[in-house]
Tab-separated table of C-alpha atoms in Angstrom:
chain	number	residue	atom	x	y	z
A	596	MET	CA	-37.764	-6.583	-28.289
A	597	LYS	CA	-34.964	-6.118	-30.409
A	598	LYS	CA	-32.222	-8.205	-30.593
A	599	ARG	CA	-29.491	-6.192	-30.758
A	600	TRP	CA	-29.115	-5.089	-27.389
A	601	TRP	CA	-28.547	-8.846	-25.937
A	602	LEU	CA	-25.601	-10.090	-28.136
A	603	PRO	CA	-23.263	-8.022	-25.911
A	604	LEU	CA	-24.803	-9.214	-22.856
A	605	ALA	CA	-24.709	-12.749	-24.436
A	606	ILE	CA	-21.189	-12.383	-24.608
A	607	LEU	CA	-21.183	-11.446	-20.569
A	608	CYS	CA	-23.137	-14.445	-19.301
A	609	ILE	CA	-20.764	-16.548	-21.523
A	610	GLY	CA	-17.720	-15.297	-19.942
A	611	ALA	CA	-19.470	-15.627	-16.214
A	612	ALA	CA	-20.192	-19.207	-17.696
A	613	ALA	CA	-16.805	-19.946	-18.379
A	614	VAL	CA	-14.842	-18.625	-15.355
A	615	TRP	CA	-17.664	-20.026	-12.821
A	616	PRO	CA	-16.264	-23.568	-12.739
A	617	LEU	CA	-12.532	-22.178	-11.966
A	618	ARG	CA	-14.195	-19.897	-9.037
A	619	ASP	CA	-12.290	-21.982	-6.362
A	620	HIS	CA	-9.143	-21.367	-7.802
A	621	LEU	CA	-9.492	-17.613	-8.368
A	622	THR	CA	-7.967	-16.337	-5.160
A	623	ALA	CA	-5.181	-13.972	-4.396
A	624	ALA	CA	-2.944	-16.673	-3.526
A	625	GLY	CA	-3.910	-18.389	-6.436
A	626	ILE	CA	-3.369	-16.429	-9.180
A	627	ALA	CA	-0.512	-15.052	-8.005
A	628	SER	CA	0.965	-18.489	-8.197
A	629	LEU	CA	0.075	-18.663	-11.483
A	630	SER	CA	1.629	-15.427	-12.525
A	631	PRO	CA	5.173	-15.228	-14.545
A	632	ARG	CA	7.932	-14.096	-12.269
A	633	GLN	CA	8.981	-11.293	-14.116
A	634	THR	CA	7.431	-8.228	-13.340
A	635	TRP	CA	6.208	-6.843	-16.420
A	636	LEU	CA	4.708	-10.049	-17.777
A	637	ALA	CA	3.134	-10.600	-14.603
A	638	ALA	CA	1.792	-6.920	-14.896
A	639	VAL	CA	0.397	-7.966	-18.470
A	640	PHE	CA	-0.891	-11.166	-17.107
A	641	LEU	CA	-2.964	-9.427	-14.373
A	642	TRP	CA	-4.091	-6.708	-16.803
A	643	ALA	CA	-5.292	-9.694	-19.159
A	644	LEU	CA	-7.248	-11.260	-16.343
A	645	TYR	CA	-8.902	-7.405	-15.591
A	646	ALA	CA	-10.077	-7.729	-19.265
A	647	LEU	CA	-11.391	-11.070	-18.726
A	648	LYS	CA	-12.959	-9.695	-15.523
A	649	GLY	CA	-14.979	-7.128	-17.983
A	650	LEU	CA	-16.333	-9.514	-19.508
A	651	SER	CA	-17.673	-11.732	-16.719
A	652	VAL	CA	-19.971	-10.439	-13.963
A	653	ALA	CA	-18.539	-13.678	-12.073
A	654	PHE	CA	-14.702	-12.989	-11.697
A	655	PRO	CA	-13.707	-11.396	-8.365
A	656	VAL	CA	-11.753	-8.185	-8.895
A	657	ALA	CA	-10.979	-7.969	-5.644
A	658	ALA	CA	-8.929	-11.260	-6.175
A	659	LEU	CA	-7.169	-9.649	-8.490
A	660	GLU	CA	-6.515	-6.196	-6.631
A	661	ALA	CA	-5.186	-8.798	-3.406
A	662	ALA	CA	-3.061	-10.702	-5.904
A	663	GLY	CA	-1.380	-7.210	-7.419
A	664	GLY	CA	-0.734	-6.442	-3.553
A	665	LEU	CA	0.947	-9.832	-3.441
A	666	LEU	CA	2.993	-9.394	-6.560
A	667	PHE	CA	4.475	-6.101	-6.619
A	668	PRO	CA	5.342	-3.690	-3.938
A	669	PHE	CA	2.860	-1.183	-3.125
A	670	PRO	CA	3.315	1.451	-5.372
A	671	ALA	CA	3.712	-0.761	-8.343
A	672	ALA	CA	1.057	-2.871	-7.082
A	673	LEU	CA	-1.481	0.204	-7.109
A	674	ALA	CA	-0.406	1.649	-10.704
A	675	VAL	CA	-1.150	-2.067	-11.856
A	676	ASN	CA	-4.369	-2.748	-10.250
A	677	LEU	CA	-6.047	0.988	-11.025
A	678	SER	CA	-4.847	0.655	-14.422
A	679	GLY	CA	-6.157	-2.713	-14.663
A	680	VAL	CA	-9.802	-1.933	-13.067
A	681	LEU	CA	-9.919	0.988	-15.816
A	682	ILE	CA	-9.528	-1.680	-18.219
A	683	ALA	CA	-12.257	-3.924	-16.585
A	684	GLN	CA	-14.746	-0.746	-16.918
A	685	VAL	CA	-13.722	-0.191	-20.332
A	686	THR	CA	-14.400	-3.523	-21.868
A	687	PRO	CA	-18.136	-3.534	-20.933
A	688	TYR	CA	-18.462	0.141	-21.703
A	689	LEU	CA	-17.484	-0.119	-25.238
A	690	LEU	CA	-19.875	-3.463	-25.501
A	691	GLY	CA	-22.799	-0.934	-24.616
A	692	ARG	CA	-21.747	2.234	-26.819
A	693	ARG	CA	-22.613	0.157	-29.591
A	694	GLN	CA	-26.148	-0.354	-27.964
A	695	GLN	CA	-27.192	3.131	-27.760
A	696	ALA	CA	-30.412	2.918	-29.623
A	697	ASP	CA	-31.457	0.119	-27.166
A	698	LEU	CA	-31.222	1.883	-23.803
A	699	ALA	CA	-34.987	1.623	-23.345
A	700	ALA	CA	-34.914	-1.740	-23.520
A	701	LEU	CA	-32.045	-2.170	-20.958
A	702	ALA	CA	-33.596	-0.424	-18.708
A	703	ALA	CA	-36.785	-1.849	-18.830
A	704	ARG	CA	-34.888	-5.517	-18.410
A	705	TRP	CA	-32.790	-4.177	-15.539
A	706	PRO	CA	-34.707	-1.397	-13.750
A	707	GLN	CA	-31.909	-1.251	-10.830
A	708	LEU	CA	-29.749	0.219	-13.700
A	709	ALA	CA	-32.032	3.047	-14.956
A	710	ALA	CA	-32.022	4.428	-11.176
A	711	ALA	CA	-28.420	6.000	-12.109
A	712	ASP	CA	-29.429	8.704	-14.367
A	713	PRO	CA	-25.704	9.523	-16.514
A	714	THR	CA	-27.603	11.895	-18.373
A	715	LEU	CA	-27.267	14.906	-15.617
A	716	ARG	CA	-23.588	15.718	-15.081
A	717	PRO	CA	-22.178	12.095	-16.039
A	718	GLY	CA	-18.685	12.441	-14.452
A	719	ARG	CA	-20.050	12.882	-10.759
A	720	THR	CA	-22.701	9.872	-11.728
A	721	VAL	CA	-19.922	7.635	-12.385
A	722	PHE	CA	-17.656	8.976	-9.764
A	723	LEU	CA	-20.186	8.036	-7.007
A	724	LEU	CA	-21.000	4.516	-8.652
A	725	ARG	CA	-17.662	3.549	-8.627
A	726	LEU	CA	-16.918	4.900	-5.319
A	727	ALA	CA	-19.758	2.816	-4.027
A	728	GLY	CA	-18.856	-0.064	-5.550
A	729	ALA	CA	-22.212	-0.271	-7.121
A	730	ALA	CA	-22.802	-3.925	-8.404
A	731	PRO	CA	-23.179	-5.495	-10.696
A	732	GLY	CA	-20.320	-3.141	-11.864
A	733	ASP	CA	-19.866	-4.651	-15.637
A	734	LEU	CA	-23.717	-4.425	-16.185
A	735	PHE	CA	-23.296	-0.704	-15.038
A	736	SER	CA	-20.240	-0.327	-17.425
A	737	PHE	CA	-22.412	-1.609	-19.970
A	738	TYR	CA	-25.334	0.530	-19.416
A	739	LEU	CA	-23.198	3.946	-18.983
A	740	GLY	CA	-21.690	3.048	-22.324
A	741	ALA	CA	-25.106	2.550	-23.849
A	742	ALA	CA	-26.341	5.751	-22.242
A	743	GLY	CA	-23.582	7.535	-24.376
A	744	VAL	CA	-21.693	9.219	-21.185
A	745	PRO	CA	-18.531	10.619	-22.989
A	746	TRP	CA	-15.603	8.860	-22.521
A	747	GLY	CA	-13.376	11.856	-21.031
A	748	ALA	CA	-16.308	11.673	-18.064
A	749	TYR	CA	-16.056	8.261	-17.874
A	750	LEU	CA	-12.673	7.631	-17.667
A	751	ALA	CA	-12.112	10.367	-14.721
A	752	GLY	CA	-14.840	9.659	-12.727
A	753	GLY	CA	-14.225	5.970	-12.897
A	754	ALA	CA	-10.620	6.415	-11.932
A	755	LEU	CA	-11.319	8.971	-9.331
A	756	GLY	CA	-13.860	6.942	-7.389
A	757	SER	CA	-12.188	3.336	-7.708
A	758	PHE	CA	-9.281	5.068	-6.659
A	759	PRO	CA	-9.953	4.854	-2.733
A	760	ARG	CA	-11.228	1.026	-2.884
A	761	VAL	CA	-8.262	-0.211	-5.301
A	762	ALA	CA	-5.992	1.511	-2.837
A	763	ALA	CA	-7.911	-0.274	0.116
A	764	SER	CA	-7.839	-3.684	-1.554
A	765	THR	CA	-4.104	-3.580	-2.770
A	766	LEU	CA	-2.993	-2.415	0.851
A	767	LEU	CA	-4.808	-5.132	2.636
A	768	GLY	CA	-4.268	-7.725	-0.255
A	769	ALA	CA	-4.184	-11.054	1.132
A	770	ALA	CA	-6.578	-10.072	4.088
A	771	LEU	CA	-9.296	-10.437	1.855
A	772	TRP	CA	-8.880	-13.940	1.883
A	773	GLU	CA	-8.211	-14.983	5.701
A	774	PHE	CA	-11.707	-14.911	6.483
A	775	GLY	CA	-12.769	-14.978	10.148
A	776	SER	CA	-9.366	-12.928	10.900
A	777	PRO	CA	-8.856	-9.691	12.742
A	778	ARG	CA	-7.230	-8.526	9.496
A	779	PHE	CA	-10.263	-9.774	7.289
A	780	PHE	CA	-12.980	-7.783	9.395
A	781	LEU	CA	-10.469	-4.911	9.446
A	782	SER	CA	-10.190	-5.257	5.553
A	783	LEU	CA	-14.176	-4.915	5.431
A	784	LEU	CA	-14.618	-1.499	7.082
A	785	PRO	CA	-12.763	0.695	4.120
A	786	GLY	CA	-15.746	-0.512	1.780
A	787	ALA	CA	-18.477	0.263	4.230
A	788	ALA	CA	-16.909	3.768	4.488
A	789	LEU	CA	-16.550	4.583	0.931
A	790	THR	CA	-20.272	3.232	0.439
A	791	LEU	CA	-21.753	5.207	3.101
A	792	LEU	CA	-19.521	8.507	2.212
A	793	SER	CA	-20.992	8.021	-1.552
A	794	LEU	CA	-24.777	7.958	-0.277
A	795	LEU	CA	-24.096	11.262	1.564
A	796	LEU	CA	-22.377	12.818	-1.401
A	797	TRP	CA	-25.391	11.927	-3.442
A	798	ARG	CA	-27.701	13.285	-0.902
A	799	LEU	CA	-25.909	16.569	-0.828
A	800	TRP	CA	-25.061	17.177	-4.957
A	801	ARG	CA	-29.115	16.209	-5.095
């Protein structure tokens, strides 16, 4: 098996290993407490964490979205979170773009990635994957880059598919971390509904 393809994946694994010991502190409240007080610095701080999330499958993106909801008014929080999610999606995508010759090796190593065929209507495929919250998201981003999904289709499909989940996570914010509370269970409903919607659209479009 070629060695080229596993080097970017090794970067993802190293990022996950670096973040894992800090997992108990990566909560919405914990991230918000570490954020600078100035609005623009807080936005840059969150974007940097989103970029790190793109290099680490272990970083909880929901914690960043909830932290954005705690740090900013809703319109600003939504803008910061959506742009941050796109940053997190682009980072592994760029790594994957350098590995297009090794797509077959990637598909053989992770068969679940090959189930998403991005060669036919790539924008629609990316949209459905993001709408469904397909996991592991960073590996899917890497695979879509390796599959040669065009920039425009990747960004447009990613933004449109991610928007409903980002909006729900930002709006419900800290409820994601109030385990067992009524708001916690309410916060799970949008994600489940979006997953069902994506499955329905997938069947209709096929």
